[in-house]
Amino acid sequence: MTANTPLPGADDAPAASTAEAKPHPGRRSFLIGAGSGAAATALAATGAFAANQPDAPTTTAAPTSSPEVPFHGANQAGVYRPAAQQRQACFVSFRVLARDQSELKTLLQSLTAQGAKLAAGLRASDPVPSEDLPAIAGGPPVNSGVLGDDVPPDSFTMTVGLSAGVFDNPAYKLAGKKPKGLTEMTVFPNDTPDPAWTGGDLLLQLCADSTDMIHYSLREITKATRGALALQWRINGFHSAPRPTGSPRNLFGYKDGIVNPAADDQLVWIEKGAGQPDWAVGGTFIVVRLIRMLVEFWDRVGLGEQDGMIGRHRVSGAPLGGTAETDTPDYAHDPNGDTIPLDAHIRLANPRTKATDRSRLLRRGYNYDLGVDLNGNMQAGLIFASYQRDIQKQFEATQLRLVDEPMTDYIEPFGGGYFIGLPGVAKAGGFLGEGLFA
Amino acid sequence: MTDPLPAPAQTMSAAITSYRGYVNGKLDMLTGQVLTLKASIGNNDLDAARRQWLDAQLTWQRVGAAYGSFGELGDAINGLPNGLPKGTSDPGFTGLHRIEFGLYNGQGPGQLTPVAATLLADIDKLRGQLNALTIDPTDLPIRCHEILEDSLRDNLSGNNDQGSGMALALTAADVDGTRVVLAILGAMINRLHPGYAATVSTSVDRLANALAGTRTDGQWPVYRTAALSVRQPVTGALGAALELLAFVPVLFSSDD
Amino acid sequence: MLAVAAAVVTIVVVNTSYFGPQKTVQDYLQALRDGDGAKALGLLHATVPSVNAAVLNGSGLKESQADIKDVSVGKPKGLPGNKSQVTVSYTIDGAKLSTDFELAKGPKHWLFFDTWTFVPATLPTLDVSVINATQASLNGIDVNMPSGKNSFAVFYPGKYDAEYRSDLFAAPVVARNVTGPAAIPAVVLTTGPTTKLLSQVDETIHGYLDACAKQAVLMPADCPLSASTDNRVVSAVKWSIVSYPEVSITAYGGRWVMAPLTTKAQVDFQEQNLYTGEISKVKTVGDFGFSAKLSVTDSAVTVTPVVNY
């Protein structure tokens, strides 16, 4: 444990210190950085700051090994990087309260700063950039302290999406920049949408290795953007460890997410000439579906029937008739569905024909386990998240094939939304969505 | 409330004197309002009584910086049933919220006239004690921040709602009360950190506008049933204002 | 048949006398006497203006009725539109006054008996100002007078006595008889020094001048007295105060100031003519002027004479 200075307010006695202010004090200050909305503009450091910043030790212990997922890049993190999906996640939908384009831009800059900072992790002994210093010292602490003094990177990624609402809002004057195909989420025949879990202008997908990092990051982000965003709905999710090997299981007990397209299959990232505005190149459409699983009912159904509805063996995850989860189902030699029923979930979702090849999508789902329903049954299920370059040709085409599949008796899609995942921030100095204001 | 704001004080003791004078004036107004309320209750004119209850409640909200100094009288005048053994039927539940409960839960002059009489007597007692009450010098800066934290915690959560759903109106009155304290402390705030008083005021103004925007034809919506799109600009602006107000007590705090 | 007729007659008789508009007025006047402001407000269906309510209830209200004597509630006079006028006559300190109340018929009570309610009005406002003070008392109730002003809602009929009294300064009582909702002439409490204060200041000035007179010199230090001569003073100088100044303290610009003071004093001494050597007696009486600054705190007044040479 390094001789780090305690956070202000953490103990009553002021730290014994030299009275002079040093140019780069230890990270004791309340980090409202420049560009984090109305709050920050007010508190932007004037260059003079409070006295009594204690000395920062110049040597620190090596940080515990905790992978850092780079924030910057042509594409946002949280989709193809890290390669292995993080264990914890939170999907949050916000209403944007910015009143005009200028405030929207400030908001996006603020989110960018937070995302980059959280991805990099920080050590309490690191020097604070002067624009992050509060103008008034002695206020509330730097951060919530939930992760201790040093904040590890914890494989944190933040992925930001905007809904159609932002482009339709005349205050932002972005109508001309609206991506093609970005609509309100379609209500499919078996859906039971709940207004409490739909809607919102801005999506944050936060992923990390630990649950406390998820909490910490959301709390930091909302504090930095207080007043510019109103949290509308949020749901935490978890990605199980392999049981015992291979892809993790969903709450129906089946291995999920076994098949996903590779990055160079050109199914996910929006590219130039794809009929989308230039600013969206490098982004992707994000579809979030909150799907409740009626687990009590499912647990009263025979295994054979379950296997038939899914199309895979429960234990191995292999397609029916196969032996390994990675086996490719051979539909060509099973035209009547004797091996894998014609209405099995995996068959309908991905018929593996040439025609349906371009409707494949990247899935990065999480299980969720909330509370209790009116009747004392568990509220648990799947946070379905898919990434594609065309909502209608990929997600909706797939979803339409699944209408009235047998599994629909056991699920209730109740929330989510369609979002445009913004392009990545190529390097420091840029910000998410900057192409919107060019 | 269109009363002009008090002048900025140059010292904390002048600030306390100024605030005490303001509270005196508000309690004088409250007496008249509760008299009128009691008269309407006596006449079984409950629609008028509900309007007059709100007027009186809002006047009380506007002296939010002084609650800490009122002690037991504060509870007698504005207490809640939460935490009382018999809840809303507890004889310890008295005052403005007790009247609200009665007016919105089918009670009439029989039950509410004695409550109004006790309330009048308690307000009178408080007015008598007011000039002798100690107001701690740290109270005003702390309350400058915390009046609106209490709005978020108690009004907008529905926690203190006894049936009227007037959380937004109460919060607007809390904003008025905060503005009075900001006006009195303004010069000292600016001495401690130039320009900060204006920064905070701007965010409080934005909150006031968001609240005003929820009214239709001068009527406040019932908060429980107000649409999310009505509530979000208010809670958003409130959060932003609180982040700035949180630094006011810090400025006045004497630990370096 | 007779029994029913008798019943109808009784009802009419009872209706016109017991439940008539006079009863409503009597109930209202009783509520005023009881100091029950809420009941009076309820009966009167009056709007309370947003001003100080100190004398709308309790002892302040009761006090407003104390000097109202010889109350007589007149017979109701019918007005068009099912209305009635009841005139209440009374005396306040010997003056014969009256108040007209307008009432309207309300729904019948128990099917036969009328209810009469006051036609709603707004209570009048009494504006009071007090010079050089921030408090006053109205009907015995201490009231705040921020910046020396306040406005009070009042019931009618009623007598309202405003005064200001402190140890050092006071204003004489000003009374207003309020007979109706019409505008009430404003009350100005002209504060001035109490006799106690005047005598304290007088004593200080006396003491100051006496001390001056004790100085056996032509020009006593820090004093208004002065005499001069070109000759040589060959005896002790004796001053005596012939008349002491009259002290006058008035309010000015939110402060208290004293009018300039003049004292008449006589100086006696012997002088020797420097040329002739002759010794002569000098006795001169003169008027000497000076002023004094007043410094007033809550409990004490300091007087500082100011002498300009």
PDB file of N, CA and C in Angstrom, chain A residues 37-92:
ATOM      1  N   GLY A  37     -20.268  19.228 -19.094  1.00  0.00           N
ATOM      2  CA  GLY A  37     -21.609  19.777 -18.926  1.00  0.00           C
ATOM      3  C   GLY A  37     -21.620  21.040 -18.088  1.00  0.00           C
ATOM      4  N   ALA A  38     -22.783  21.447 -17.735  1.00  0.00           N
ATOM      5  CA  ALA A  38     -22.987  22.719 -17.032  1.00  0.00           C
ATOM      6  C   ALA A  38     -22.157  22.760 -15.758  1.00  0.00           C
ATOM      7  N   ALA A  39     -22.129  21.660 -15.063  1.00  0.00           N
ATOM      8  CA  ALA A  39     -21.416  21.645 -13.780  1.00  0.00           C
ATOM      9  C   ALA A  39     -19.966  22.000 -13.993  1.00  0.00           C
ATOM     10  N   ALA A  40     -19.377  21.396 -14.990  1.00  0.00           N
ATOM     11  CA  ALA A  40     -17.942  21.582 -15.158  1.00  0.00           C
ATOM     12  C   ALA A  40     -17.621  22.967 -15.659  1.00  0.00           C
ATOM     13  N   THR A  41     -18.426  23.487 -16.574  1.00  0.00           N
ATOM     14  CA  THR A  41     -18.097  24.805 -17.107  1.00  0.00           C
ATOM     15  C   THR A  41     -17.957  25.770 -15.956  1.00  0.00           C
ATOM     16  N   ALA A  42     -18.820  25.609 -14.963  1.00  0.00           N
ATOM     17  CA  ALA A  42     -18.786  26.515 -13.831  1.00  0.00           C
ATOM     18  C   ALA A  42     -17.519  26.347 -13.032  1.00  0.00           C
ATOM     19  N   LEU A  43     -17.113  25.111 -12.866  1.00  0.00           N
ATOM     20  CA  LEU A  43     -16.010  24.847 -11.962  1.00  0.00           C
ATOM     21  C   LEU A  43     -14.690  24.700 -12.674  1.00  0.00           C
ATOM     22  N   ALA A  44     -14.609  25.049 -13.936  1.00  0.00           N
ATOM     23  CA  ALA A  44     -13.335  24.915 -14.642  1.00  0.00           C
ATOM     24  C   ALA A  44     -12.278  25.691 -13.895  1.00  0.00           C
ATOM     25  N   ALA A  45     -11.170  25.051 -13.676  1.00  0.00           N
ATOM     26  CA  ALA A  45     -10.129  25.671 -12.857  1.00  0.00           C
ATOM     27  C   ALA A  45      -9.685  26.980 -13.471  1.00  0.00           C
ATOM     28  N   THR A  46      -9.476  27.947 -12.621  1.00  0.00           N
ATOM     29  CA  THR A  46      -9.020  29.234 -13.140  1.00  0.00           C
ATOM     30  C   THR A  46      -7.513  29.303 -13.175  1.00  0.00           C
ATOM     31  N   GLY A  47      -6.903  28.209 -12.779  1.00  0.00           N
ATOM     32  CA  GLY A  47      -5.448  28.229 -12.754  1.00  0.00           C
ATOM     33  C   GLY A  47      -4.955  28.326 -11.323  1.00  0.00           C
ATOM     34  N   ALA A  48      -5.725  28.990 -10.503  1.00  0.00           N
ATOM     35  CA  ALA A  48      -5.362  29.012  -9.081  1.00  0.00           C
ATOM     36  C   ALA A  48      -6.186  27.957  -8.389  1.00  0.00           C
ATOM     37  N   PHE A  49      -5.607  27.246  -7.509  1.00  0.00           N
ATOM     38  CA  PHE A  49      -6.407  26.257  -6.795  1.00  0.00           C
ATOM     39  C   PHE A  49      -6.018  26.265  -5.342  1.00  0.00           C
ATOM     40  N   ALA A  50      -6.714  25.499  -4.574  1.00  0.00           N
ATOM     41  CA  ALA A  50      -6.592  25.604  -3.124  1.00  0.00           C
ATOM     42  C   ALA A  50      -5.207  25.230  -2.648  1.00  0.00           C
ATOM     43  N   ALA A  51      -4.836  25.836  -1.583  1.00  0.00           N
ATOM     44  CA  ALA A  51      -3.555  25.494  -0.963  1.00  0.00           C
ATOM     45  C   ALA A  51      -3.666  24.157  -0.259  1.00  0.00           C
ATOM     46  N   ASN A  52      -2.595  23.718   0.308  1.00  0.00           N
ATOM     47  CA  ASN A  52      -2.583  22.490   1.102  1.00  0.00           C
ATOM     48  C   ASN A  52      -2.823  21.234   0.308  1.00  0.00           C
ATOM     49  N   GLN A  53      -2.471  21.200  -0.949  1.00  0.00           N
ATOM     50  CA  GLN A  53      -2.468  19.920  -1.665  1.00  0.00           C
ATOM     51  C   GLN A  53      -1.234  19.175  -1.175  1.00  0.00           C
ATOM     52  N   PRO A  54      -1.440  18.044  -0.584  1.00  0.00           N
ATOM     53  CA  PRO A  54      -0.269  17.353  -0.008  1.00  0.00           C
ATOM     54  C   PRO A  54       0.674  16.838  -1.094  1.00  0.00           C
ATOM     55  N   ASP A  55       1.883  16.511  -0.682  1.00  0.00           N
ATOM     56  CA  ASP A  55       2.875  15.987  -1.630  1.00  0.00           C
ATOM     57  C   ASP A  55       2.408  14.698  -2.258  1.00  0.00           C
ATOM     58  N   ALA A  56       2.703  14.536  -3.542  1.00  0.00           N
ATOM     59  CA  ALA A  56       2.405  13.262  -4.192  1.00  0.00           C
ATOM     60  C   ALA A  56       3.670  12.417  -4.182  1.00  0.00           C
ATOM     61  N   PRO A  57       3.595  11.184  -3.707  1.00  0.00           N
ATOM     62  CA  PRO A  57       4.802  10.327  -3.767  1.00  0.00           C
ATOM     63  C   PRO A  57       5.123  10.039  -5.234  1.00  0.00           C
ATOM     64  N   THR A  58       6.380   9.975  -5.552  1.00  0.00           N
ATOM     65  CA  THR A  58       6.725   9.795  -6.961  1.00  0.00           C
ATOM     66  C   THR A  58       6.855   8.336  -7.351  1.00  0.00           C
ATOM     67  N   THR A  59       6.993   7.468  -6.374  1.00  0.00           N
ATOM     68  CA  THR A  59       7.039   6.043  -6.737  1.00  0.00           C
ATOM     69  C   THR A  59       5.757   5.390  -6.269  1.00  0.00           C
ATOM     70  N   THR A  60       5.257   4.498  -7.054  1.00  0.00           N
ATOM     71  CA  THR A  60       4.023   3.810  -6.669  1.00  0.00           C
ATOM     72  C   THR A  60       4.219   2.316  -6.878  1.00  0.00           C
ATOM     73  N   ALA A  61       3.416   1.553  -6.241  1.00  0.00           N
ATOM     74  CA  ALA A  61       3.462   0.115  -6.473  1.00  0.00           C
ATOM     75  C   ALA A  61       2.941  -0.173  -7.868  1.00  0.00           C
ATOM     76  N   ALA A  62       3.384  -1.257  -8.467  1.00  0.00           N
ATOM     77  CA  ALA A  62       2.874  -1.636  -9.800  1.00  0.00           C
ATOM     78  C   ALA A  62       1.388  -1.935  -9.686  1.00  0.00           C
ATOM     79  N   PRO A  63       0.615  -1.498 -10.652  1.00  0.00           N
ATOM     80  CA  PRO A  63      -0.818  -1.774 -10.566  1.00  0.00           C
ATOM     81  C   PRO A  63      -1.063  -3.273 -10.661  1.00  0.00           C
ATOM     82  N   THR A  64      -2.099  -3.748 -10.013  1.00  0.00           N
ATOM     83  CA  THR A  64      -2.417  -5.176 -10.116  1.00  0.00           C
ATOM     84  C   THR A  64      -2.779  -5.469 -11.553  1.00  0.00           C
ATOM     85  N   SER A  65      -2.464  -6.659 -12.043  1.00  0.00           N
ATOM     86  CA  SER A  65      -2.671  -6.933 -13.461  1.00  0.00           C
ATOM     87  C   SER A  65      -4.156  -6.953 -13.719  1.00  0.00           C
ATOM     88  N   SER A  66      -4.595  -6.035 -14.499  1.00  0.00           N
ATOM     89  CA  SER A  66      -6.004  -5.872 -14.804  1.00  0.00           C
ATOM     90  C   SER A  66      -6.030  -5.328 -16.209  1.00  0.00           C
ATOM     91  N   PRO A  67      -6.524  -6.105 -17.133  1.00  0.00           N
ATOM     92  CA  PRO A  67      -6.353  -5.740 -18.532  1.00  0.00           C
ATOM     93  C   PRO A  67      -6.997  -4.410 -18.877  1.00  0.00           C
ATOM     94  N   GLU A  68      -6.337  -3.680 -19.721  1.00  0.00           N
ATOM     95  CA  GLU A  68      -6.897  -2.439 -20.211  1.00  0.00           C
ATOM     96  C   GLU A  68      -7.346  -2.653 -21.639  1.00  0.00           C
ATOM     97  N   VAL A  69      -8.588  -2.322 -21.923  1.00  0.00           N
ATOM     98  CA  VAL A  69      -9.095  -2.412 -23.289  1.00  0.00           C
ATOM     99  C   VAL A  69      -9.006  -1.011 -23.878  1.00  0.00           C
ATOM    100  N   PRO A  70      -8.255  -0.842 -24.939  1.00  0.00           N
ATOM    101  CA  PRO A  70      -8.038   0.514 -25.455  1.00  0.00           C
ATOM    102  C   PRO A  70      -9.366   1.173 -25.819  1.00  0.00           C
ATOM    103  N   PHE A  71      -9.505   2.435 -25.372  1.00  0.00           N
ATOM    104  CA  PHE A  71     -10.716   3.188 -25.674  1.00  0.00           C
ATOM    105  C   PHE A  71     -10.697   3.685 -27.122  1.00  0.00           C
ATOM    106  N   HIS A  72      -9.510   4.158 -27.524  1.00  0.00           N
ATOM    107  CA  HIS A  72      -9.433   4.797 -28.845  1.00  0.00           C
ATOM    108  C   HIS A  72      -9.318   3.784 -29.963  1.00  0.00           C
ATOM    109  N   GLY A  73      -9.793   4.165 -31.138  1.00  0.00           N
ATOM    110  CA  GLY A  73      -9.704   3.275 -32.292  1.00  0.00           C
ATOM    111  C   GLY A  73     -10.718   3.703 -33.329  1.00  0.00           C
ATOM    112  N   ALA A  74     -10.687   3.109 -34.520  1.00  0.00           N
ATOM    113  CA  ALA A  74     -11.630   3.467 -35.576  1.00  0.00           C
ATOM    114  C   ALA A  74     -13.058   3.088 -35.166  1.00  0.00           C
ATOM    115  N   ASN A  75     -13.168   2.028 -34.370  1.00  0.00           N
ATOM    116  CA  ASN A  75     -14.475   1.599 -33.879  1.00  0.00           C
ATOM    117  C   ASN A  75     -14.500   1.667 -32.366  1.00  0.00           C
ATOM    118  N   GLN A  76     -15.700   1.793 -31.798  1.00  0.00           N
ATOM    119  CA  GLN A  76     -15.805   1.784 -30.340  1.00  0.00           C
ATOM    120  C   GLN A  76     -15.453   0.397 -29.806  1.00  0.00           C
ATOM    121  N   ALA A  77     -15.020   0.409 -28.527  1.00  0.00           N
ATOM    122  CA  ALA A  77     -14.792  -0.856 -27.835  1.00  0.00           C
ATOM    123  C   ALA A  77     -16.140  -1.421 -27.410  1.00  0.00           C
ATOM    124  N   GLY A  78     -16.134  -2.635 -26.907  1.00  0.00           N
ATOM    125  CA  GLY A  78     -17.358  -3.253 -26.412  1.00  0.00           C
ATOM    126  C   GLY A  78     -18.093  -4.028 -27.499  1.00  0.00           C
ATOM    127  N   VAL A  79     -17.559  -4.076 -28.695  1.00  0.00           N
ATOM    128  CA  VAL A  79     -18.181  -4.825 -29.785  1.00  0.00           C
ATOM    129  C   VAL A  79     -17.250  -5.975 -30.181  1.00  0.00           C
ATOM    130  N   TYR A  80     -16.134  -5.649 -30.829  1.00  0.00           N
ATOM    131  CA  TYR A  80     -15.159  -6.686 -31.146  1.00  0.00           C
ATOM    132  C   TYR A  80     -13.974  -6.703 -30.200  1.00  0.00           C
ATOM    133  N   ARG A  81     -13.858  -5.690 -29.346  1.00  0.00           N
ATOM    134  CA  ARG A  81     -12.780  -5.768 -28.355  1.00  0.00           C
ATOM    135  C   ARG A  81     -13.362  -5.469 -26.985  1.00  0.00           C
ATOM    136  N   PRO A  82     -12.999  -6.238 -25.946  1.00  0.00           N
ATOM    137  CA  PRO A  82     -11.997  -7.299 -25.982  1.00  0.00           C
ATOM    138  C   PRO A  82     -12.516  -8.531 -26.719  1.00  0.00           C
ATOM    139  N   ALA A  83     -11.643  -9.410 -27.090  1.00  0.00           N
ATOM    140  CA  ALA A  83     -12.044 -10.577 -27.873  1.00  0.00           C
ATOM    141  C   ALA A  83     -12.993 -11.461 -27.078  1.00  0.00           C
ATOM    142  N   ALA A  84     -12.712 -11.589 -25.783  1.00  0.00           N
ATOM    143  CA  ALA A  84     -13.615 -12.365 -24.929  1.00  0.00           C
ATOM    144  C   ALA A  84     -14.534 -11.390 -24.203  1.00  0.00           C
ATOM    145  N   GLN A  85     -15.835 -11.615 -24.334  1.00  0.00           N
ATOM    146  CA  GLN A  85     -16.827 -10.739 -23.709  1.00  0.00           C
ATOM    147  C   GLN A  85     -16.577 -10.636 -22.201  1.00  0.00           C
ATOM    148  N   GLN A  86     -16.641  -9.406 -21.641  1.00  0.00           N
ATOM    149  CA  GLN A  86     -16.421  -9.259 -20.201  1.00  0.00           C
ATOM    150  C   GLN A  86     -17.558  -9.899 -19.411  1.00  0.00           C
ATOM    151  N   ARG A  87     -17.268 -10.217 -18.162  1.00  0.00           N
ATOM    152  CA  ARG A  87     -18.222 -10.983 -17.361  1.00  0.00           C
ATOM    153  C   ARG A  87     -19.411 -10.164 -16.897  1.00  0.00           C
ATOM    154  N   GLN A  88     -19.235  -8.842 -16.727  1.00  0.00           N
ATOM    155  CA  GLN A  88     -20.336  -8.033 -16.178  1.00  0.00           C
ATOM    156  C   GLN A  88     -20.702  -6.932 -17.154  1.00  0.00           C
ATOM    157  N   ALA A  89     -21.958  -6.533 -17.130  1.00  0.00           N
ATOM    158  CA  ALA A  89     -22.384  -5.466 -18.032  1.00  0.00           C
ATOM    159  C   ALA A  89     -23.563  -4.717 -17.452  1.00  0.00           C
ATOM    160  N   CYS A  90     -23.816  -3.568 -18.027  1.00  0.00           N
ATOM    161  CA  CYS A  90     -24.992  -2.781 -17.670  1.00  0.00           C
ATOM    162  C   CYS A  90     -25.423  -2.075 -18.941  1.00  0.00           C
ATOM    163  N   PHE A  91     -26.684  -2.162 -19.259  1.00  0.00           N
ATOM    164  CA  PHE A  91     -27.224  -1.434 -20.404  1.00  0.00           C
ATOM    165  C   PHE A  91     -28.135  -0.345 -19.851  1.00  0.00           C
ATOM    166  N   VAL A  92     -27.831   0.889 -20.201  1.00  0.00           N
ATOM    167  CA  VAL A  92     -28.539   2.018 -19.611  1.00  0.00           C
ATOM    168  C   VAL A  92     -29.089   2.901 -20.717  1.00  0.00           C
TER     169      VAL A  92
END
